[in-house]
CSV table of C-alpha atoms in Angstrom, one decimal:
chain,number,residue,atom,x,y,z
A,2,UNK,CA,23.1,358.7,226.5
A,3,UNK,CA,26.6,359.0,225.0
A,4,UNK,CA,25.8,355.8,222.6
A,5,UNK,CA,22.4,357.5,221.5
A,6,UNK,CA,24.2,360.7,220.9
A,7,UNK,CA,26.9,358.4,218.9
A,8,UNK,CA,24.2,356.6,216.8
A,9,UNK,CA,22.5,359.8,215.9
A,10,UNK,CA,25.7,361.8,214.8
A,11,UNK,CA,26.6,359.2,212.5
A,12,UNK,CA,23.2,358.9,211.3
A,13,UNK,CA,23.5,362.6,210.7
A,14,UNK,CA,26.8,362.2,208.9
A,15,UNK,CA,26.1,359.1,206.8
A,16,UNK,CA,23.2,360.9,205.5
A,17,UNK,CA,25.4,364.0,204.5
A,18,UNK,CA,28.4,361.9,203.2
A,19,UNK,CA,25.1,359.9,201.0
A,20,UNK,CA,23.6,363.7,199.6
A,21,UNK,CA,27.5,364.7,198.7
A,22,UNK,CA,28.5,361.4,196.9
A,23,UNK,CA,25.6,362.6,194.7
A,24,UNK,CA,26.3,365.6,194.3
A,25,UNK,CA,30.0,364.6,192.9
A,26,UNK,CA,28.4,361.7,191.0
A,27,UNK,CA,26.2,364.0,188.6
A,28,UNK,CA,28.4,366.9,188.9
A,29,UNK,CA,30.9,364.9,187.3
A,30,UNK,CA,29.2,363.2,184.6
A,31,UNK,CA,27.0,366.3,183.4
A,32,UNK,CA,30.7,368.6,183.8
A,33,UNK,CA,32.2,365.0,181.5
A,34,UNK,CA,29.7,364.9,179.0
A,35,UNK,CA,29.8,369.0,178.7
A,36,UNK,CA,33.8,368.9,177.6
A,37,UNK,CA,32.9,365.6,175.9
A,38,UNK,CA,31.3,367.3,173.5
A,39,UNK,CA,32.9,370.5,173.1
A,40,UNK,CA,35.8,368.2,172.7
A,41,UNK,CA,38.2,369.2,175.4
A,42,UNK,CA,39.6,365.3,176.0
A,43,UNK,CA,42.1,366.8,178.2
A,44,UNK,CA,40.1,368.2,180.3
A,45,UNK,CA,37.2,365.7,180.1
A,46,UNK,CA,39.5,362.9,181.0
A,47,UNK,CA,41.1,365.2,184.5
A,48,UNK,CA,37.5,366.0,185.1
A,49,UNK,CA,36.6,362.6,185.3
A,50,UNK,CA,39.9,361.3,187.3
A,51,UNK,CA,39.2,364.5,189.6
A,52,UNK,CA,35.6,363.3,190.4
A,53,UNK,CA,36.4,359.6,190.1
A,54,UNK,CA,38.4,359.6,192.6
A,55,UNK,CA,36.3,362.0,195.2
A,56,UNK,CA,33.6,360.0,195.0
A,57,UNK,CA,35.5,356.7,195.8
A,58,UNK,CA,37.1,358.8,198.6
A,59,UNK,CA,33.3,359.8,199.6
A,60,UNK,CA,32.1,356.6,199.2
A,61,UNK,CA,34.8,355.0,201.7
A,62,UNK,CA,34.0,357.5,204.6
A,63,UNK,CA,30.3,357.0,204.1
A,64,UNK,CA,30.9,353.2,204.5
A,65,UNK,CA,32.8,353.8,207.9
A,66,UNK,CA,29.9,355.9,209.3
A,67,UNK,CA,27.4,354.0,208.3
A,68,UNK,CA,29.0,350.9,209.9
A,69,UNK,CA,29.6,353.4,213.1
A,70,UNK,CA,26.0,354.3,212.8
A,71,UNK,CA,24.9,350.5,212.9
A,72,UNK,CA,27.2,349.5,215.6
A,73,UNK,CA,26.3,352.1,218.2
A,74,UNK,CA,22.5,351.6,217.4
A,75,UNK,CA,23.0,348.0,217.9
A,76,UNK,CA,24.8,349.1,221.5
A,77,UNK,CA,21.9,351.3,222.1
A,78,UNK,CA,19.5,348.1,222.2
A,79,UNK,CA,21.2,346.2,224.3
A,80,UNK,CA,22.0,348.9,226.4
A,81,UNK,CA,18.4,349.2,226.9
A,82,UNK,CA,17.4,345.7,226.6
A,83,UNK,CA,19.9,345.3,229.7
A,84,UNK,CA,18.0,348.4,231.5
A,85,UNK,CA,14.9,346.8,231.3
A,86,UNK,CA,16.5,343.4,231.9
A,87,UNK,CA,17.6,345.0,235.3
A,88,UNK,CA,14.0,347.2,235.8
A,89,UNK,CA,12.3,343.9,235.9
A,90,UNK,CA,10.7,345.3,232.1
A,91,UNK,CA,12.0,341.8,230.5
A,92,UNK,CA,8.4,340.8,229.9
A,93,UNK,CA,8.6,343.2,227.1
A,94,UNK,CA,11.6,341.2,225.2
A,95,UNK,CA,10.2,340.1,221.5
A,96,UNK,CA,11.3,336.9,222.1
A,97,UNK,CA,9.4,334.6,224.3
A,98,UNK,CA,10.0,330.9,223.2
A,99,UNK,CA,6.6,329.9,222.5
A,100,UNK,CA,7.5,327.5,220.3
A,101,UNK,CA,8.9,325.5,222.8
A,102,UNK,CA,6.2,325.1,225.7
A,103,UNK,CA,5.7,321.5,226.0
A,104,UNK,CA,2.3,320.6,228.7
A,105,UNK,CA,3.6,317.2,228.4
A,106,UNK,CA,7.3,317.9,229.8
A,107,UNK,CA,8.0,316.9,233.2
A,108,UNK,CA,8.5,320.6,234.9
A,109,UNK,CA,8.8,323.5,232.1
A,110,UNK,CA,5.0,323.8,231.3
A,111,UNK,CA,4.6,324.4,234.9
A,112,UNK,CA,7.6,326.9,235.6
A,113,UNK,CA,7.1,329.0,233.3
A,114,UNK,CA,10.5,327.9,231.0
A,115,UNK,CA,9.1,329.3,227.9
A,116,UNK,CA,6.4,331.6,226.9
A,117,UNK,CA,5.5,335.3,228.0
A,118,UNK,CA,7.1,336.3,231.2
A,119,UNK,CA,9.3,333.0,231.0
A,120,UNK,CA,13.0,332.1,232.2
A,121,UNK,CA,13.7,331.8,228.5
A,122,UNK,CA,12.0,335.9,228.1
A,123,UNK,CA,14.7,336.5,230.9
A,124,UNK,CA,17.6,335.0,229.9
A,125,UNK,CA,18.0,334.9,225.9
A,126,UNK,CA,20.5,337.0,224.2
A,127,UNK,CA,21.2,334.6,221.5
A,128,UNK,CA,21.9,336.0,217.8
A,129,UNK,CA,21.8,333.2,215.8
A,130,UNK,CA,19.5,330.3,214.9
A,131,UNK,CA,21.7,327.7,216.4
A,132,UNK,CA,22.2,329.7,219.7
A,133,UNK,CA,18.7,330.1,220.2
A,134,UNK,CA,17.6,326.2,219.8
A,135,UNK,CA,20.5,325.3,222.5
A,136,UNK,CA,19.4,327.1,225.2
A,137,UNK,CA,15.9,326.0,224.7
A,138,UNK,CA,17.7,322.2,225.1
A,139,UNK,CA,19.8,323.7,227.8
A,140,UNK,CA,16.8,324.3,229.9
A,141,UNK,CA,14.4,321.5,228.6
A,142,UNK,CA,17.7,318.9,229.4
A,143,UNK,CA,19.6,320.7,232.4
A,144,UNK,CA,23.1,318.8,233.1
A,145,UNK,CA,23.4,316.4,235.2
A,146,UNK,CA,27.5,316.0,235.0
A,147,UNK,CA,29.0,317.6,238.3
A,148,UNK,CA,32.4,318.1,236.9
A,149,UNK,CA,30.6,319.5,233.6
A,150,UNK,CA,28.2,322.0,235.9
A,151,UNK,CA,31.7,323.3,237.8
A,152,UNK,CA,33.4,324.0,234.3
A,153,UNK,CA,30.6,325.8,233.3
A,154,UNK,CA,30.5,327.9,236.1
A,155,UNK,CA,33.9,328.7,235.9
A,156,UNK,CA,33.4,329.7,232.4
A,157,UNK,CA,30.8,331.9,233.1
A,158,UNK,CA,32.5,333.8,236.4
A,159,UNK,CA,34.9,334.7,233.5
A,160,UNK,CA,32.0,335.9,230.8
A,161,UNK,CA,30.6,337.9,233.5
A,162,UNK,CA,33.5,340.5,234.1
A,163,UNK,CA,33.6,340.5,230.0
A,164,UNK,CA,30.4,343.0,229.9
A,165,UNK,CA,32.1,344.9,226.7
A,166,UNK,CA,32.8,341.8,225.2
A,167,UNK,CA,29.3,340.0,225.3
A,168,UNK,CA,27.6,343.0,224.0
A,169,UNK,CA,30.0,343.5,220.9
A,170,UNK,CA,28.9,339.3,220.1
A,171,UNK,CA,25.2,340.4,220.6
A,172,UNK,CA,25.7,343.2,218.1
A,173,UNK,CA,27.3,341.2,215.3
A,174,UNK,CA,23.9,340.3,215.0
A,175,UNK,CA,21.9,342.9,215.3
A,176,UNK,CA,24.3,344.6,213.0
A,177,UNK,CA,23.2,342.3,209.8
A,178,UNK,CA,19.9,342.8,210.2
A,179,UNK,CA,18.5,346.0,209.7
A,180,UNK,CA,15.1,347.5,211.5
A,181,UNK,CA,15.5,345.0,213.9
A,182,UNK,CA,13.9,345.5,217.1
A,183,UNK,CA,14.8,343.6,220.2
A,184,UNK,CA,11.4,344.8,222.7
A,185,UNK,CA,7.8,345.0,221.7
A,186,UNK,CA,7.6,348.5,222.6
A,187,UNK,CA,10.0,349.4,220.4
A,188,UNK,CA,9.1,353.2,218.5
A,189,UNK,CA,8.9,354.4,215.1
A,190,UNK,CA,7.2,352.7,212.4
A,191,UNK,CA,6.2,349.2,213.1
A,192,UNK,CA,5.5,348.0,209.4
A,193,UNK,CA,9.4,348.4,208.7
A,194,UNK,CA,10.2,346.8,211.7
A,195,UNK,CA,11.5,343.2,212.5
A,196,UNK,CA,12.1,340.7,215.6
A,197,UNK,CA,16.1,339.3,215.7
A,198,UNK,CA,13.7,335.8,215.5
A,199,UNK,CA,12.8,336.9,212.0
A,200,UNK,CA,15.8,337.2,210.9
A,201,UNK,CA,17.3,334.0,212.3
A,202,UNK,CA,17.1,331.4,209.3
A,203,UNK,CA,17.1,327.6,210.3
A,204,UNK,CA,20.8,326.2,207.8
A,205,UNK,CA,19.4,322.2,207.4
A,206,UNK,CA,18.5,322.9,204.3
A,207,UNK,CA,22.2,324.8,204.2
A,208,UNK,CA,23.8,321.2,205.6
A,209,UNK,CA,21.9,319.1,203.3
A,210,UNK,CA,22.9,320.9,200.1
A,211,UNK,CA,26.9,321.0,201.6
A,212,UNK,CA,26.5,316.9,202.4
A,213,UNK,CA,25.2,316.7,197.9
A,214,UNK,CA,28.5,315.9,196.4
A,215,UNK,CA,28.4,316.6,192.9
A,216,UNK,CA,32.2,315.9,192.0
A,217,UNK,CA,31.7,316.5,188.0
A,218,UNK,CA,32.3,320.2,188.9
A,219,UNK,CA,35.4,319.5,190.7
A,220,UNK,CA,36.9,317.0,188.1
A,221,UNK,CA,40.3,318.0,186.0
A,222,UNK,CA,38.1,317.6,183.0
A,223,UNK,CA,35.4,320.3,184.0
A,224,UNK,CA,38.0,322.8,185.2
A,225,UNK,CA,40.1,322.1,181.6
A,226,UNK,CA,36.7,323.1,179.9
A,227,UNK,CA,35.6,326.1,181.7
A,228,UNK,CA,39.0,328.0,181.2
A,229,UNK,CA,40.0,326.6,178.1
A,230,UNK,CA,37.2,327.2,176.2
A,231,UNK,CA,37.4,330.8,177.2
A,232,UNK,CA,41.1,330.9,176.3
A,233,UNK,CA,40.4,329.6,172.9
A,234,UNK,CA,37.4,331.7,172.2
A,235,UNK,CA,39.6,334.7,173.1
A,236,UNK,CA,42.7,333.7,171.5
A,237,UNK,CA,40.9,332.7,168.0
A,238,UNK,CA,39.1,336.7,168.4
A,239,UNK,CA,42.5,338.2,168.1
A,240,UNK,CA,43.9,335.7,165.2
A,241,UNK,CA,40.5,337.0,163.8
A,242,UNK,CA,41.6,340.4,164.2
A,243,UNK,CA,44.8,340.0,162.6
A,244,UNK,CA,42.7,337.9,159.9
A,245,UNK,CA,44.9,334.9,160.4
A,246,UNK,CA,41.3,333.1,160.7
A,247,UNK,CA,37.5,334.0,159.8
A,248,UNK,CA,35.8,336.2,161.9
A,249,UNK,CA,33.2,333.7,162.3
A,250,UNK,CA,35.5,331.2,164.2
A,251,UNK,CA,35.1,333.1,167.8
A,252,UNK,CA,31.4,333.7,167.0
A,253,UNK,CA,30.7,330.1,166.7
A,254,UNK,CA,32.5,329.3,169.8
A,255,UNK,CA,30.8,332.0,171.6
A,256,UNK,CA,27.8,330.6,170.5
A,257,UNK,CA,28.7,327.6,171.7
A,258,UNK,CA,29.5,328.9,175.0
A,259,UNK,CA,26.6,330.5,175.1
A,260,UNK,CA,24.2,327.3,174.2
A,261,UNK,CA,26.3,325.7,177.5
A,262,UNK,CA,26.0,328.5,179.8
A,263,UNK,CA,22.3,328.0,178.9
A,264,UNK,CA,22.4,323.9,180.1
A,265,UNK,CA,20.8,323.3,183.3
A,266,UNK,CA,20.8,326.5,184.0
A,267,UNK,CA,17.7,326.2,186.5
A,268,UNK,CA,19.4,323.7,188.5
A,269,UNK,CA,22.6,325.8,188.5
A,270,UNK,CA,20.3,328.9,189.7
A,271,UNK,CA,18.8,327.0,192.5
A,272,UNK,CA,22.5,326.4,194.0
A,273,UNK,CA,22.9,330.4,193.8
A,274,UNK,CA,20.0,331.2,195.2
A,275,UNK,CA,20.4,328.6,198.4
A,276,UNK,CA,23.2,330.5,198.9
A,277,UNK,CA,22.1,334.1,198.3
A,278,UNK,CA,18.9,332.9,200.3
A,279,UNK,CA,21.7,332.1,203.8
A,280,UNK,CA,24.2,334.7,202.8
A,281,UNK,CA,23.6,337.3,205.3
A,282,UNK,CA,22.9,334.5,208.0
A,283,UNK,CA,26.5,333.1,207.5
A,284,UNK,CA,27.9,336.3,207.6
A,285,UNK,CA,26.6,336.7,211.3
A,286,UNK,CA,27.7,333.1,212.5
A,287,UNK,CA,31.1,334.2,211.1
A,288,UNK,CA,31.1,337.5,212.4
A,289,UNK,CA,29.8,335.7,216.1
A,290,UNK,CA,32.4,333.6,215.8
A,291,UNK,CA,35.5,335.6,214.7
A,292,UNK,CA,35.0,337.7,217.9
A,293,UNK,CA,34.7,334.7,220.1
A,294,UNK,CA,37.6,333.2,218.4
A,295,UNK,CA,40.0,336.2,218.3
A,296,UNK,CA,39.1,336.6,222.2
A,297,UNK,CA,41.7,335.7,224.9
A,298,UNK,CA,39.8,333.6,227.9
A,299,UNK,CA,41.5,331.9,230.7
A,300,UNK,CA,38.5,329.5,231.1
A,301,UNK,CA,39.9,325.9,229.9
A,302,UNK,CA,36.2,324.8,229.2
A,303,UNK,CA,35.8,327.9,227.0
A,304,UNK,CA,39.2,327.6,225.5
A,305,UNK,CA,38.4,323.6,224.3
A,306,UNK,CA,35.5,324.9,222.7
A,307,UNK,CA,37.9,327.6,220.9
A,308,UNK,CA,39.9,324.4,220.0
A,309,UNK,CA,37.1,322.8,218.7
A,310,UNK,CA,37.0,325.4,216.3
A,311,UNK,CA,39.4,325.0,214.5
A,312,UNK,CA,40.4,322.3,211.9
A,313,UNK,CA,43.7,319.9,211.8
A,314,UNK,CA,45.5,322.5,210.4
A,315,UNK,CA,44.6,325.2,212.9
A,316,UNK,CA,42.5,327.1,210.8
A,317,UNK,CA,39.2,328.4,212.5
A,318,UNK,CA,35.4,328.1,211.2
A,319,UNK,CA,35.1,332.1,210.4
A,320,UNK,CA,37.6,332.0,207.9
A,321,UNK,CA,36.1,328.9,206.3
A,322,UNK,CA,32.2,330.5,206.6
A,323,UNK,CA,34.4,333.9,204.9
A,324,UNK,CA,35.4,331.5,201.8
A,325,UNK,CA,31.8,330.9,201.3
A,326,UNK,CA,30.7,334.5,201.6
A,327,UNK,CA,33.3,335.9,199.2
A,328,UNK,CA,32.5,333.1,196.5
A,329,UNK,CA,28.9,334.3,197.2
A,330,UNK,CA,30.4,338.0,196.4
A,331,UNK,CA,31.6,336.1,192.8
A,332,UNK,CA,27.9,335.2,192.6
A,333,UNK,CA,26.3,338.5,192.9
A,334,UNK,CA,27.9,339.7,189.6
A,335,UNK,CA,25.5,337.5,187.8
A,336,UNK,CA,22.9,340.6,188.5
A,337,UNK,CA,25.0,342.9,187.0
A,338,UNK,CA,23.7,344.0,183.0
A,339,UNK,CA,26.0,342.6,181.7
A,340,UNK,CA,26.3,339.7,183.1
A,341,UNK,CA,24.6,337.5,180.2
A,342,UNK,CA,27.7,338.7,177.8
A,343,UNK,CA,30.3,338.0,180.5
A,344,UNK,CA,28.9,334.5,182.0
A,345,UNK,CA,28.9,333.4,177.9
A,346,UNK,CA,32.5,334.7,177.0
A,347,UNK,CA,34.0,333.3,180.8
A,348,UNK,CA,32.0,330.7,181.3
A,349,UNK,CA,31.3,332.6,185.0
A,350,UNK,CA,28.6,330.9,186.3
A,351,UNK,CA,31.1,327.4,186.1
A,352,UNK,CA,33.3,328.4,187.6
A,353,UNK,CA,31.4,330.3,190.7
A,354,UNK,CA,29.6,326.2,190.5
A,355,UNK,CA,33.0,325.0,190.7
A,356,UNK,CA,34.7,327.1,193.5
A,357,UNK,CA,31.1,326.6,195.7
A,358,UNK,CA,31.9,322.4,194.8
A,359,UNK,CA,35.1,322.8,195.8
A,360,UNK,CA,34.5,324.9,199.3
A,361,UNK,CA,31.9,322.1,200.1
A,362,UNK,CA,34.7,319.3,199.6
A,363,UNK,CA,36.8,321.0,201.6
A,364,UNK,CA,35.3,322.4,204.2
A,365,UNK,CA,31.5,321.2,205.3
A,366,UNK,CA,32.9,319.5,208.2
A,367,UNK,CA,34.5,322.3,210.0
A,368,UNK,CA,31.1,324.5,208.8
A,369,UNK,CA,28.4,322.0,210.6
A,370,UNK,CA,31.0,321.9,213.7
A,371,UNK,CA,31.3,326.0,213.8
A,372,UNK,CA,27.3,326.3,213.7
A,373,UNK,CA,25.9,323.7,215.9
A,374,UNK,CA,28.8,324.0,219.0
């Protein structure tokens, strides 16, 4: 019970921190706009640093306990998806592989591989799209290597005595997706609730976008454009200031800006939205994968697949799947109100276009190897 009790103080405390960084947050501005207009700037302006500053404080200690609260509810499934594992209650696992029973297939139809009360009911624990599809070919192709079958079972004499370390990996996923539930009888509110297969989004449409090379965004001549014109713009609206040039100078080249932020803007959008569409998926792979790579194992079979990991240079696949999710970060700002002002004067959206061309150049390989291992 000590990871329940976790889960539910932090639950408790998250929700607290939440109601206080309110509180500050209106306290603040009403107390602000009070000596604002009394005209005590002073004392508006310590006001404001005063309250600024608790709620950023506020904010970061609600972040850690709501990622405690997350973490130790994801332990609690497992925890109990293990119980029932170990009850003989795995009948009762969302996940039952349907999908794959195949009457035609020499032996699984028969056996039971897949389906309700299956081997594949028993034995998945898989997190991730990928995972999930190579067990199913696991058990529809068992090996037939000796040497390979040995290695493996090496490999997973070592997995076994890493019970801490197999549950953290499972909860990297169940940590992304929120009101998930991992057995059907699962309690409280249904309608809000979610199988880990719902959240698990097939990438080929991720691979076939990262294989589209559109090198016009990565060209010298596109970069030039996208921070010069900005440069200009700017550079002609302080001359204008200084009246060393006519104010409408930088208005026409915002304009212009403006009329080429507005140029295939749908096909631009569709790029975004692939990735916005993925973004929480790719942050589980990397998260998966940053714990298995950070791991020390003994295992040489689990230790080439660590290697395989990582590129020529010896940098691994999370940090690569990171680049994309903090360009994606750069992306998000485009929801922001004032975004349509910004994108025009920077030219924003071209270069977030530009930094996704040049992650794709650079490292689709290593992404494709990272996800399908």
């Amino acid at each position: 019970m000590f990871i329940k009790e976790k889960f539910e103080l932090y639950t408790v405390r998250s929700s607290t921190t939440g109601n206080y960084k309110l509180l500050v947050f209106f306290t603040g501005l009403i107390g602000t706009a009070v000596l604002f207009f009394i005209k005590l700037y002073i004392l508006m302006a310590a006001v404001l640093l005063l309250f600024g500053g608790l709620f950023v404080y506020l904010s970061i200690i609600h972040n850690t306990f709501i990622k405690n609260k997350n973490y130790y509810k994801a332990m609690y499934q497992i925890n109990q998806m293990c119980l029932k594992r170990v009850e003989g209650h795995w009948n009762e696992f969302s996940d039952t592989g349907e999908e794959f029973i195949n009457p035609q297939h020499n032996y699984t139809y028969d056996l039971d591989i897949f389906g309700k009360g299956s081997l594949f009911q028993m034995l998945n624990m898989t997190a991730t799209y990928s995972g999930r599809q190579k067990l199913a070919e696991l058990l529809l192709n068992p090996m037939q290597n000796k040497e390979e079958i040995y290695k493996r079972q090496e490999a997973l004499q070592e997995l076994a005595k890493k019970l801490i370390f197999r549950h953290k990996l499972f909860s990297n996923g169940l940590i992304l997706n929120k009101n998930t539930v991992l057995t059907n009888d699962d309690d409280s509110d249904k309608k809000r609730k979610k199988t880990l297969l719902d959240t698990m989004n097939k990438l080929d449409e991720v691979y076939k976008w990262a294989n589209e090379e559109k090198s016009l965004y990565t060209s010298f001549k596109f970069k030039l454009l996208i921070f010069g014109a900005p440069v200009l713009s700017f550079t002609m609206l302080i001359l204008s200031i200084v009246r060393l040039v006519p104010v409408y100078v930088p208005i026409v080249l915002y304009i212009l800006q403006f009329i080429m932020i507005g140029f295939r803007a749908g096909n631009r959008n569709k790029n975004f939205e692939l990735v916005e569409k993925h973004s929480d998926t790719l942050k589980v792979y990397k998260s998966v994968l940053k714990k298995f790579e950070t791991e020390k194992f003994s295992s040489g079979y689990i230790n080439s697949l660590k290697n395989n990991l990582k590129d020529d240079y010896g940098y691994p696949a999370w940090r690569q799947i990171e680049k994309l999710s903090k360009i994606w970060e750069l992306i998000a700002n485009r929801y922001n109100l004032m975004h349509v002002f910004v994108n025009a004067a920077v030219l924003w959206d071209f270069h977030c276009l530009a930094a996704l061309e040049n992650w794709k150049k650079t490292e689709v390989n290593m992404l494709k190897g990272g996800l399908t291992q």
